[in-house]
PDB file of C-alpha atoms in Angstrom:
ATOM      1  CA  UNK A   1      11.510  -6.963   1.767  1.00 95.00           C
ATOM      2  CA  UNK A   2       8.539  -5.324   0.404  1.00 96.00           C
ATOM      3  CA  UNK A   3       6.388  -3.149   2.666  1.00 98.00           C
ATOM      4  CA  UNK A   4       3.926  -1.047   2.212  1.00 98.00           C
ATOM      5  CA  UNK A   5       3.440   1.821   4.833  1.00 98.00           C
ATOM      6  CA  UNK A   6      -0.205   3.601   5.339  1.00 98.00           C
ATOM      7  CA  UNK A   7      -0.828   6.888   6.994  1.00 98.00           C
ATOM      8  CA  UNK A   8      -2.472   6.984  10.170  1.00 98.00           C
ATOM      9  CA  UNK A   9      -6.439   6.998  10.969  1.00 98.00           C
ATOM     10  CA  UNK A  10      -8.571  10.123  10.319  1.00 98.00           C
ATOM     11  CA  UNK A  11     -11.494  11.825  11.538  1.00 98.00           C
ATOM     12  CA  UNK A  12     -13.207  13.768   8.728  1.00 98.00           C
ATOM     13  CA  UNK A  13     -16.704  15.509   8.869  1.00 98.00           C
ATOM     14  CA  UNK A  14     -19.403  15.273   5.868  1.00 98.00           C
ATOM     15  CA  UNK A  15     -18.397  17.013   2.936  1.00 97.00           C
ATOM     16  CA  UNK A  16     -14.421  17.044   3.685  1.00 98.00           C
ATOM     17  CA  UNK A  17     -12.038  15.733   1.704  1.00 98.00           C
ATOM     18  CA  UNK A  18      -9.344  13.035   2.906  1.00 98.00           C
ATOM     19  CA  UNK A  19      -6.074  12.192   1.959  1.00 98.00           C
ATOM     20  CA  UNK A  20      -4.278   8.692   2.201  1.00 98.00           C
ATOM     21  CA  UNK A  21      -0.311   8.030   1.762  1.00 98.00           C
ATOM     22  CA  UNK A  22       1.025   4.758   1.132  1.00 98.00           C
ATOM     23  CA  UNK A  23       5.004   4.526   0.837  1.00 98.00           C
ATOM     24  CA  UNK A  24       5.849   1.509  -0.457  1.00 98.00           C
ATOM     25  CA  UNK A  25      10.114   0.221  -0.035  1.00 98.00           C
ATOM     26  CA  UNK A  26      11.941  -2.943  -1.208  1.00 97.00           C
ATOM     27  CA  UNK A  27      11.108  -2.859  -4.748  1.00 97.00           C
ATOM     28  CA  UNK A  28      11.263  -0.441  -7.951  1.00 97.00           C
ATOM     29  CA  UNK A  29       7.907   1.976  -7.117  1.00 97.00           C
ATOM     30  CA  UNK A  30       7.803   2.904 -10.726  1.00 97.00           C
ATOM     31  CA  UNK A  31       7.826  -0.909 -11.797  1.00 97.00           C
ATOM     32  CA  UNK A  32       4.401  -2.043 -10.362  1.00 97.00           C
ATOM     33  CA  UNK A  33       0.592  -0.728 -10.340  1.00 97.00           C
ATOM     34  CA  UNK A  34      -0.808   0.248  -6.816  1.00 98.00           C
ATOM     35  CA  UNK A  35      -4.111  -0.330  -6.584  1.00 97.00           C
ATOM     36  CA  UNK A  36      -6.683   1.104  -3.879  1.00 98.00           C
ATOM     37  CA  UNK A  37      -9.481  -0.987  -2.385  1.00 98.00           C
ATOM     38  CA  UNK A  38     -12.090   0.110   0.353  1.00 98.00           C
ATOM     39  CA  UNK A  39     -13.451  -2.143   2.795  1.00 98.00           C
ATOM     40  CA  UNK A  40     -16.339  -0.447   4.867  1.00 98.00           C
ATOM     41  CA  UNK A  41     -17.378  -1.737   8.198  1.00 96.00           C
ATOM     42  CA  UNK A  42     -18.563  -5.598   8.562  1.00 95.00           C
ATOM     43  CA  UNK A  43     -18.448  -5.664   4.715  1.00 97.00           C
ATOM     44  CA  UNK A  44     -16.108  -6.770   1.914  1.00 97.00           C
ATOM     45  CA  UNK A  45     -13.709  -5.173  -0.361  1.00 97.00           C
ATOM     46  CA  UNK A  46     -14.166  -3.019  -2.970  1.00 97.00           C
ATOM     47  CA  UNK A  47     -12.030  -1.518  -5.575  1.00 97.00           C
ATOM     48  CA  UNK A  48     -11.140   1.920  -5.857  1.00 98.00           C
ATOM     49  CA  UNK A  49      -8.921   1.973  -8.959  1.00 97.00           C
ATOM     50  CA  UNK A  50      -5.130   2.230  -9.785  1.00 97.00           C
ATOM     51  CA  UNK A  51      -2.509   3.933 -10.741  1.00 97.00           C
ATOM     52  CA  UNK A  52       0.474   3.727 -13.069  1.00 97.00           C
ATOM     53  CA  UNK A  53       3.377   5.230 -11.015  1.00 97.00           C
ATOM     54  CA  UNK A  54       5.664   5.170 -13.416  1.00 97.00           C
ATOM     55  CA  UNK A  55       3.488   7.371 -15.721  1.00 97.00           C
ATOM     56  CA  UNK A  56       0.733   8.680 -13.450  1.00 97.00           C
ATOM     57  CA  UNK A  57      -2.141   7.204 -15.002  1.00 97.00           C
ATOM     58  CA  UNK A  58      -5.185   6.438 -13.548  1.00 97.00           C
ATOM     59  CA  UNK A  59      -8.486   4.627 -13.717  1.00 96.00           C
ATOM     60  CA  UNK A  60     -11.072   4.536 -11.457  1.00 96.00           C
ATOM     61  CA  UNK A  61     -14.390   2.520 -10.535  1.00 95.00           C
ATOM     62  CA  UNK A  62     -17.307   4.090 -11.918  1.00 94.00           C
ATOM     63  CA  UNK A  63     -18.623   4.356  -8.611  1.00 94.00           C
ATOM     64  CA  UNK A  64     -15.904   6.804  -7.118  1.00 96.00           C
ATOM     65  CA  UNK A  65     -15.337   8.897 -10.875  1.00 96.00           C
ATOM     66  CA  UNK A  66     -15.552  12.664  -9.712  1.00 96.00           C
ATOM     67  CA  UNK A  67     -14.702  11.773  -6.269  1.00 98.00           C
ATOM     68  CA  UNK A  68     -11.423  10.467  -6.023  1.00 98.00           C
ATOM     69  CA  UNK A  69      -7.562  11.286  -7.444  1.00 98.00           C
ATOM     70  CA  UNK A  70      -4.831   9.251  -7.113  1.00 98.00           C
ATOM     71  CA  UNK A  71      -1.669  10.553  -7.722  1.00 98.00           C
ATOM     72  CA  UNK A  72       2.195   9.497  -6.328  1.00 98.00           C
ATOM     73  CA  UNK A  73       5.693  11.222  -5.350  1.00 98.00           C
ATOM     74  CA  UNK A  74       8.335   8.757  -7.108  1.00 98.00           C
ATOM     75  CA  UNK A  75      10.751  10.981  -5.507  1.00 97.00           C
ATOM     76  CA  UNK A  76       9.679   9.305  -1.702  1.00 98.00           C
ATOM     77  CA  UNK A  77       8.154   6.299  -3.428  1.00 98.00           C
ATOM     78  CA  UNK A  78       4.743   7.000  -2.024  1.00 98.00           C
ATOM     79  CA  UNK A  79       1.401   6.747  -3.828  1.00 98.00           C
ATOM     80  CA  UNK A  80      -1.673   8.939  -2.146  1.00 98.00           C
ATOM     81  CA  UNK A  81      -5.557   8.497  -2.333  1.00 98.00           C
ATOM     82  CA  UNK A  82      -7.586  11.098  -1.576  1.00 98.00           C
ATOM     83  CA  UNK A  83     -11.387  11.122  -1.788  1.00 98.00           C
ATOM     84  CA  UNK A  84     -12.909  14.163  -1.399  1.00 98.00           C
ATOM     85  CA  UNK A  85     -17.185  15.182  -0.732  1.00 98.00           C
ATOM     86  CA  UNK A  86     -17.253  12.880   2.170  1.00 98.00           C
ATOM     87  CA  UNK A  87     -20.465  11.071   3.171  1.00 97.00           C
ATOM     88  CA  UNK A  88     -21.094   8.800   6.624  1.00 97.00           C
ATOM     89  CA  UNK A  89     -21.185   5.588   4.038  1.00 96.00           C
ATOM     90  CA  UNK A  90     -17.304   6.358   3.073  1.00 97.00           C
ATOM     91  CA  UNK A  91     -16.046   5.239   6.525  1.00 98.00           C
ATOM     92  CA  UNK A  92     -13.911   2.496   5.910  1.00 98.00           C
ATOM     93  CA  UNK A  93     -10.549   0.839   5.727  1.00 98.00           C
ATOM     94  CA  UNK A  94      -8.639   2.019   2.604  1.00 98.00           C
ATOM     95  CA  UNK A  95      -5.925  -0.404   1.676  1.00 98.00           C
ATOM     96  CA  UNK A  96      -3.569  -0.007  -1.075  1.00 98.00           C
ATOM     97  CA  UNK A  97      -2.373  -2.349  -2.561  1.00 97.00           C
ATOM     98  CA  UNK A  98       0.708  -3.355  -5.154  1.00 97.00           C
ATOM     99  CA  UNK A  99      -0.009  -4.950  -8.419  1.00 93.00           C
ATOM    100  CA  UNK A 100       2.042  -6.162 -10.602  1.00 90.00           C
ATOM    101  CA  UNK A 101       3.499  -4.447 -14.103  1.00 88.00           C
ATOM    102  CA  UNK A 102       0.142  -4.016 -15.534  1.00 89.00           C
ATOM    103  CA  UNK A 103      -3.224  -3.135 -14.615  1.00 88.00           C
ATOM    104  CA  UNK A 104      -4.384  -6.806 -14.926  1.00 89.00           C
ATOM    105  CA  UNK A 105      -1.581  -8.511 -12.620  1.00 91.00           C
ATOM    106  CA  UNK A 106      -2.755  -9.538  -9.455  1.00 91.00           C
ATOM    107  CA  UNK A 107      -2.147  -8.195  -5.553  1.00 93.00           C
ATOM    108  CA  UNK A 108       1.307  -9.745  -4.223  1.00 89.00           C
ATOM    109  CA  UNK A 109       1.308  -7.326  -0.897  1.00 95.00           C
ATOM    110  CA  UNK A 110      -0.778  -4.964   0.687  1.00 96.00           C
ATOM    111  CA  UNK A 111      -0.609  -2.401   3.414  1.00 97.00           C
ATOM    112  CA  UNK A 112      -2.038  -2.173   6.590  1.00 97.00           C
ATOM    113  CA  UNK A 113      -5.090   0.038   5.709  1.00 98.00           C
ATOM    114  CA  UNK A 114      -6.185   3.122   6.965  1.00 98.00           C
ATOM    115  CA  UNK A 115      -9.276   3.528   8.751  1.00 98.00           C
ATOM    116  CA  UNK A 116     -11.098   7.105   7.443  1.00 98.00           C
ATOM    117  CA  UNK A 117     -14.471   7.741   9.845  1.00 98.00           C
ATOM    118  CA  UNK A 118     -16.952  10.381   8.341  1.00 98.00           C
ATOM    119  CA  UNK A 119     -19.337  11.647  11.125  1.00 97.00           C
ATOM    120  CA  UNK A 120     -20.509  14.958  12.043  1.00 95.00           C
TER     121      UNK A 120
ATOM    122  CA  UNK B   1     -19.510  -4.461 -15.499  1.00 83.00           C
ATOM    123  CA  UNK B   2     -19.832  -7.263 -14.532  1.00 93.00           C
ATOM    124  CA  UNK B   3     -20.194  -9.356 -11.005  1.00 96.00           C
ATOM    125  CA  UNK B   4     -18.589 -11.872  -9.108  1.00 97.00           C
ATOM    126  CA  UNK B   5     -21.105 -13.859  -7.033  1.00 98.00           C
ATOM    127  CA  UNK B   6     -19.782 -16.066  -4.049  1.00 98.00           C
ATOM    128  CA  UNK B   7     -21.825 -18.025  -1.586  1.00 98.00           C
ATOM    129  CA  UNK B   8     -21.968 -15.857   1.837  1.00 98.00           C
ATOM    130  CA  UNK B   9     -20.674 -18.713   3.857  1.00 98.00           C
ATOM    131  CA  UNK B  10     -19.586 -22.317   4.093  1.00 98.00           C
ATOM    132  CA  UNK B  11     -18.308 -24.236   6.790  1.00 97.00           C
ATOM    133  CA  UNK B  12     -16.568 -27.439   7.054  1.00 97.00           C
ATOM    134  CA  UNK B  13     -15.035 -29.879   9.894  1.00 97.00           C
ATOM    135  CA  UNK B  14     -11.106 -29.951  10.183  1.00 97.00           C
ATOM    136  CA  UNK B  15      -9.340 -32.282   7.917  1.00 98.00           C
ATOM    137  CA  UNK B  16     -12.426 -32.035   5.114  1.00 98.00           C
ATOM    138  CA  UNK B  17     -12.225 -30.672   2.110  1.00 98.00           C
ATOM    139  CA  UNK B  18     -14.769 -27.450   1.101  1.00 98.00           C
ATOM    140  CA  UNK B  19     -14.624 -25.763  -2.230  1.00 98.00           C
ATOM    141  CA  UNK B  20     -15.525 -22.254  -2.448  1.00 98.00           C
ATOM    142  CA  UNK B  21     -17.254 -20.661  -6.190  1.00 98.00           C
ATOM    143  CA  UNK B  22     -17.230 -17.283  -7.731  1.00 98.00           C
ATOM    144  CA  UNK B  23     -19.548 -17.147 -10.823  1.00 98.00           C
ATOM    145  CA  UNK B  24     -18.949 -14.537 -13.697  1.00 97.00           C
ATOM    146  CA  UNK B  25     -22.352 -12.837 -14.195  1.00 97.00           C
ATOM    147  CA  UNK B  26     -20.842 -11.716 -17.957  1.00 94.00           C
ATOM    148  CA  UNK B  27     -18.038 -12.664 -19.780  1.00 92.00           C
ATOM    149  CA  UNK B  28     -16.082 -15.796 -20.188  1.00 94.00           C
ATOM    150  CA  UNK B  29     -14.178 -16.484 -16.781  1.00 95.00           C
ATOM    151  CA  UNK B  30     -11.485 -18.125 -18.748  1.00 94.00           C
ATOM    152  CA  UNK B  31     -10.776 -14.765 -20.886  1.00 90.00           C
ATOM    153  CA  UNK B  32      -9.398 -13.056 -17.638  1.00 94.00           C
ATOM    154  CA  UNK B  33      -7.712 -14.042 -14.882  1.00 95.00           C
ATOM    155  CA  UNK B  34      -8.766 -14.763 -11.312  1.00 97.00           C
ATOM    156  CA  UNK B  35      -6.882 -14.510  -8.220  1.00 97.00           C
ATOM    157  CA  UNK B  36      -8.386 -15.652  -4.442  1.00 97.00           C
ATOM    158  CA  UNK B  37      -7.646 -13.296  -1.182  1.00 97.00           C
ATOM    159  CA  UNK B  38      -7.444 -14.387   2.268  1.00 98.00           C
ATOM    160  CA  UNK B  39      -8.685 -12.215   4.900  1.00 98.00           C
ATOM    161  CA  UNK B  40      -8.285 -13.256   8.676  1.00 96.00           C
ATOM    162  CA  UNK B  41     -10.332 -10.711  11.128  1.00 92.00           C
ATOM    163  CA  UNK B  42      -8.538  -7.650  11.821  1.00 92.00           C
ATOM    164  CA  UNK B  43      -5.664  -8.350   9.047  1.00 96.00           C
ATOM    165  CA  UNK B  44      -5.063  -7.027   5.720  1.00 96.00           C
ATOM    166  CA  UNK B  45      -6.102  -9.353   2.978  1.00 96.00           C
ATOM    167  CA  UNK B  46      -3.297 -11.752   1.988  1.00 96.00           C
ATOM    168  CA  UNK B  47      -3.328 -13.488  -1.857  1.00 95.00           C
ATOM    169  CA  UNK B  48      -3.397 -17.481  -1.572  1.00 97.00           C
ATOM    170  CA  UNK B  49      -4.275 -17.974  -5.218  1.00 97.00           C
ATOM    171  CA  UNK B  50      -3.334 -15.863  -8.652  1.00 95.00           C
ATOM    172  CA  UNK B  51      -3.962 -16.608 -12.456  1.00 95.00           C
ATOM    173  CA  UNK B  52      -6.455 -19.275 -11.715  1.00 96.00           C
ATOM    174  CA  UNK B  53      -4.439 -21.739 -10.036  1.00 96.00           C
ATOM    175  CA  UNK B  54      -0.917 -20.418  -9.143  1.00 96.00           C
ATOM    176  CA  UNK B  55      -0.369 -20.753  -5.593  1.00 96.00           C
ATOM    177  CA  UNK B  56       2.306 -18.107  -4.073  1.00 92.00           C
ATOM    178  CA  UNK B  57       4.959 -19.261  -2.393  1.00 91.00           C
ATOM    179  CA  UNK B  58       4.640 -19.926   1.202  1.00 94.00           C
ATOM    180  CA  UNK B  59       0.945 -21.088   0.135  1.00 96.00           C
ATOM    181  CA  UNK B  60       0.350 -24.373   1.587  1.00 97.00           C
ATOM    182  CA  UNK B  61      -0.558 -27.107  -1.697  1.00 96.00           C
ATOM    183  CA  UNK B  62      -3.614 -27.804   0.478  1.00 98.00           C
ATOM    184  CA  UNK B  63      -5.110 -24.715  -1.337  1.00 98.00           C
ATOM    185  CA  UNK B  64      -5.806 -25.092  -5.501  1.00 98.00           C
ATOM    186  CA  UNK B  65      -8.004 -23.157  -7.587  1.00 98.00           C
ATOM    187  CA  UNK B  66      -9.764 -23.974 -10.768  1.00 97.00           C
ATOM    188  CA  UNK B  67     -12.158 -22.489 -13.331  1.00 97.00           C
ATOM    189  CA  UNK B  68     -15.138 -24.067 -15.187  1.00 97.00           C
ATOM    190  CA  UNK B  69     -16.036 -22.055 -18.063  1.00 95.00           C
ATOM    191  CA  UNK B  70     -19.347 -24.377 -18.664  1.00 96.00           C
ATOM    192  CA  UNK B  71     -20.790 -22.886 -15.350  1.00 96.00           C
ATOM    193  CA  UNK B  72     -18.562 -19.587 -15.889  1.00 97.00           C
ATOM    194  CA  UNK B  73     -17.229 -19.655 -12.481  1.00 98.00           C
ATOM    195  CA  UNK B  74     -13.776 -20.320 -10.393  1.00 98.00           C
ATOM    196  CA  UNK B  75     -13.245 -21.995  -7.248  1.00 98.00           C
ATOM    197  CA  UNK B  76     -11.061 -22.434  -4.422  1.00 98.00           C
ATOM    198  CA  UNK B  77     -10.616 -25.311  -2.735  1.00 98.00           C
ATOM    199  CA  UNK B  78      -8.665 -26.289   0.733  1.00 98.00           C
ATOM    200  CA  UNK B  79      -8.185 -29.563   1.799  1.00 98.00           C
ATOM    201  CA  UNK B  80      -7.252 -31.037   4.888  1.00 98.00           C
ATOM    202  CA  UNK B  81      -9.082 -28.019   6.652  1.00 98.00           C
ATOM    203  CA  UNK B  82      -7.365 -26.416   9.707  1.00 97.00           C
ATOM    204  CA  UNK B  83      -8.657 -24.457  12.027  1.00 96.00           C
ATOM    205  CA  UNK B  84      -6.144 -21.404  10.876  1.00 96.00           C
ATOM    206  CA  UNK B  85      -7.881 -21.271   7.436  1.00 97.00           C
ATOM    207  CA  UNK B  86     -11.078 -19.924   8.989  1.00 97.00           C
ATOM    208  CA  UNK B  87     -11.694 -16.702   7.545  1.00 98.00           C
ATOM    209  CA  UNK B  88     -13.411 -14.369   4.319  1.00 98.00           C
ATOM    210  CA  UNK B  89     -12.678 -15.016   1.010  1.00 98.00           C
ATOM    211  CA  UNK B  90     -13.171 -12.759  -1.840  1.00 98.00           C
ATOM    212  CA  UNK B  91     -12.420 -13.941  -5.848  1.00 98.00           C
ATOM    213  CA  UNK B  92     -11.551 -11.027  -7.725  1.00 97.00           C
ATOM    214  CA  UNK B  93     -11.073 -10.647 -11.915  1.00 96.00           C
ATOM    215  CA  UNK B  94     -11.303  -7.632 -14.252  1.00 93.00           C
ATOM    216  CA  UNK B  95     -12.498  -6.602 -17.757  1.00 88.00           C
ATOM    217  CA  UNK B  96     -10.860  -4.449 -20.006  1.00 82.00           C
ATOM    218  CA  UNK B  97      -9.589  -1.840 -17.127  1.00 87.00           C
ATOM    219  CA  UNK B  98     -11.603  -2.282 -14.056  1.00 91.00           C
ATOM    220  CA  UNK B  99     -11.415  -4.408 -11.243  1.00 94.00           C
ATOM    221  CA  UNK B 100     -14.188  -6.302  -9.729  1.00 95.00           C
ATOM    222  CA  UNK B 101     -13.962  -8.010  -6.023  1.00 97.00           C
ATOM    223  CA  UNK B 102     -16.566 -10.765  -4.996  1.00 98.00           C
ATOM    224  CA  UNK B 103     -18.878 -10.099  -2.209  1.00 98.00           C
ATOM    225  CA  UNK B 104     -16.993 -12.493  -0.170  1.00 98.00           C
ATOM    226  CA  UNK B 105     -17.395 -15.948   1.511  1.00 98.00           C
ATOM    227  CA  UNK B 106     -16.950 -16.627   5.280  1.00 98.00           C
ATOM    228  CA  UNK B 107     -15.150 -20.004   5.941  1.00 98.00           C
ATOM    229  CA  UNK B 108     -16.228 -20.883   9.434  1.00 98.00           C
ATOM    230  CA  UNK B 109     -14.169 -24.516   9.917  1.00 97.00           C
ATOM    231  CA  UNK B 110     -15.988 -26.040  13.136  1.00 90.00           C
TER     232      UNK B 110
END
C-alpha cells in the first residue's frame, strides 16, 4: 500500500533553515508529483509547491520563491522540503503530499506532517 | 492568482443535508479542476472529492460535488449527515502551474 513517511518534529530558531524528508513506498516515486502544503497553527492549508521526481522540477508559490527548495533522492524514494530564513510565522505542520502524473492531478495520499516550531 | 472563497462554517443536524461552496474569484471554475479535502482534528487531510465530482473509492455516495460556472463556484454536498463527517473542509483548484487551497469551512453537525 502506499505510504508516505515524514521526518520527525523540529525545533529551529529565527533565521535557521529546516529540512523535511518524506519517503514515500508502494508505488513508482518517479511516476507521481509530490506536492508540499503548510498548515500553521488553528489555520488552514496552504500550498508550498511541487516537484517532478522523475525530472526534478520544481515550482513554487509566489509566497515561499527565494525561500524554499525542494529536491528528492529516487535512489531511497524520498522527496525533501527545506525552507530556509526562518521566521516565528513559519511554525507549522508541513505535509507532503502525492499527486498524480502531472502537476494538475489531484492529492490521492498524504503523510503524516511534520510539525517545524520557530522560536527563539 | 486567484482565490478560493469558502464560507468559515456551517452546521447541520444529523441525517440533513448541507452543501458547502468555494467561489473562483478569477477564472472560469469549469476550465480547471476541483478536488474537496477532508480534515478531521489532529489528522492529515484525506481527499473525498476529485475532478469536480469523482468520489474515491471508499467515499461514501452520501458525498457529491458539483460546479456552477454561472456563480463560478463548486460545492460539496453530504447528505444524510453523521456525526463522523464533522470536520474542515478546504476546495482546492489551480491555474496554469500553481495551486490554490480555500480558506476552509468547519462542518460542525449538531
Amino acid at each position: 500500500q502506499v505510504q508516505l513517511v515524514q521526518s520527525g518534529a523540529e525545533l529551529k530558531k529565527p533565521g535557521a533553515s529546516v529540512k523535511v524528508s518524506c519517503k514515500a513506498s508502494g508505488y513508482a516515486f518517479t511516476a507521481y508529483y509530490m506536492h508540499w502544503v503548510r498548515q500553521a497553527p488553528g489555520q488552514g492549508l496552504e500550498w508550498v509547491g511541487w516537484i517532478n521526481p522523475h525530472s526534478g522540477g520544481t515550482n513554487y508559490a509566489q509566497k515561499f520563491q527565494g525561500r524554499v527548495t525542494m529536491t528528492r533522492d529516487t535512489s531511497i524514494s524520498t522527496a525533501y522540503m527545506e525552507l530556509s530564513r526562518l521566521r516565528s510565522d513559519d511554525t507549522a505542520v508541513f505535509y507532503c503530499a502525492r499527486g498524480g502524473g502531472g502537476y494538475w492531478a489531484p492529492v490521492a495520499y498524504w503523510g503524516q506532517g511534520t510539525l517545524v516550531t520557530v522560536s527563539s | 492568482n486567484f482565490m478560493l472563497t469558502q464560507p468559515h462554517s456551517v452546521s447541520e443536524s444529523p441525517g440533513k443535508t448541507v452543501t458547502i461552496s468555494c467561489t473562483r474569484s478569477s477564472g472560469s471554475i469549469v476550465s480547471n479542476y476541483v478536488q474537496w479535502y477532508q480534515q478531521r482534528p489532529g489528522s492529515s487531510p484525506t481527499t473525498v472529492m476529485y475532478e469536480h465530482n469523482q468520489r474515491p473509492s471508499g467515499v461514501p455516495d452520501r458525498f457529491s460535488g458539483s460546479i456552477d460556472s454561472s456563480s463560478n463556484s463548486a460545492s460539496l454536498t453530504i447528505s444524510g449527515l453523521k456525526t463522523e463527517d464533522e470536520a474542515d473542509y478546504y476546495c482546492q483548484s489551480y491555474d496554469s502551474i500553481n495551486w490554490v487551497f480555500g480558506g476552509g469551512t468547519k462542518l460542525t453537525v449538531l
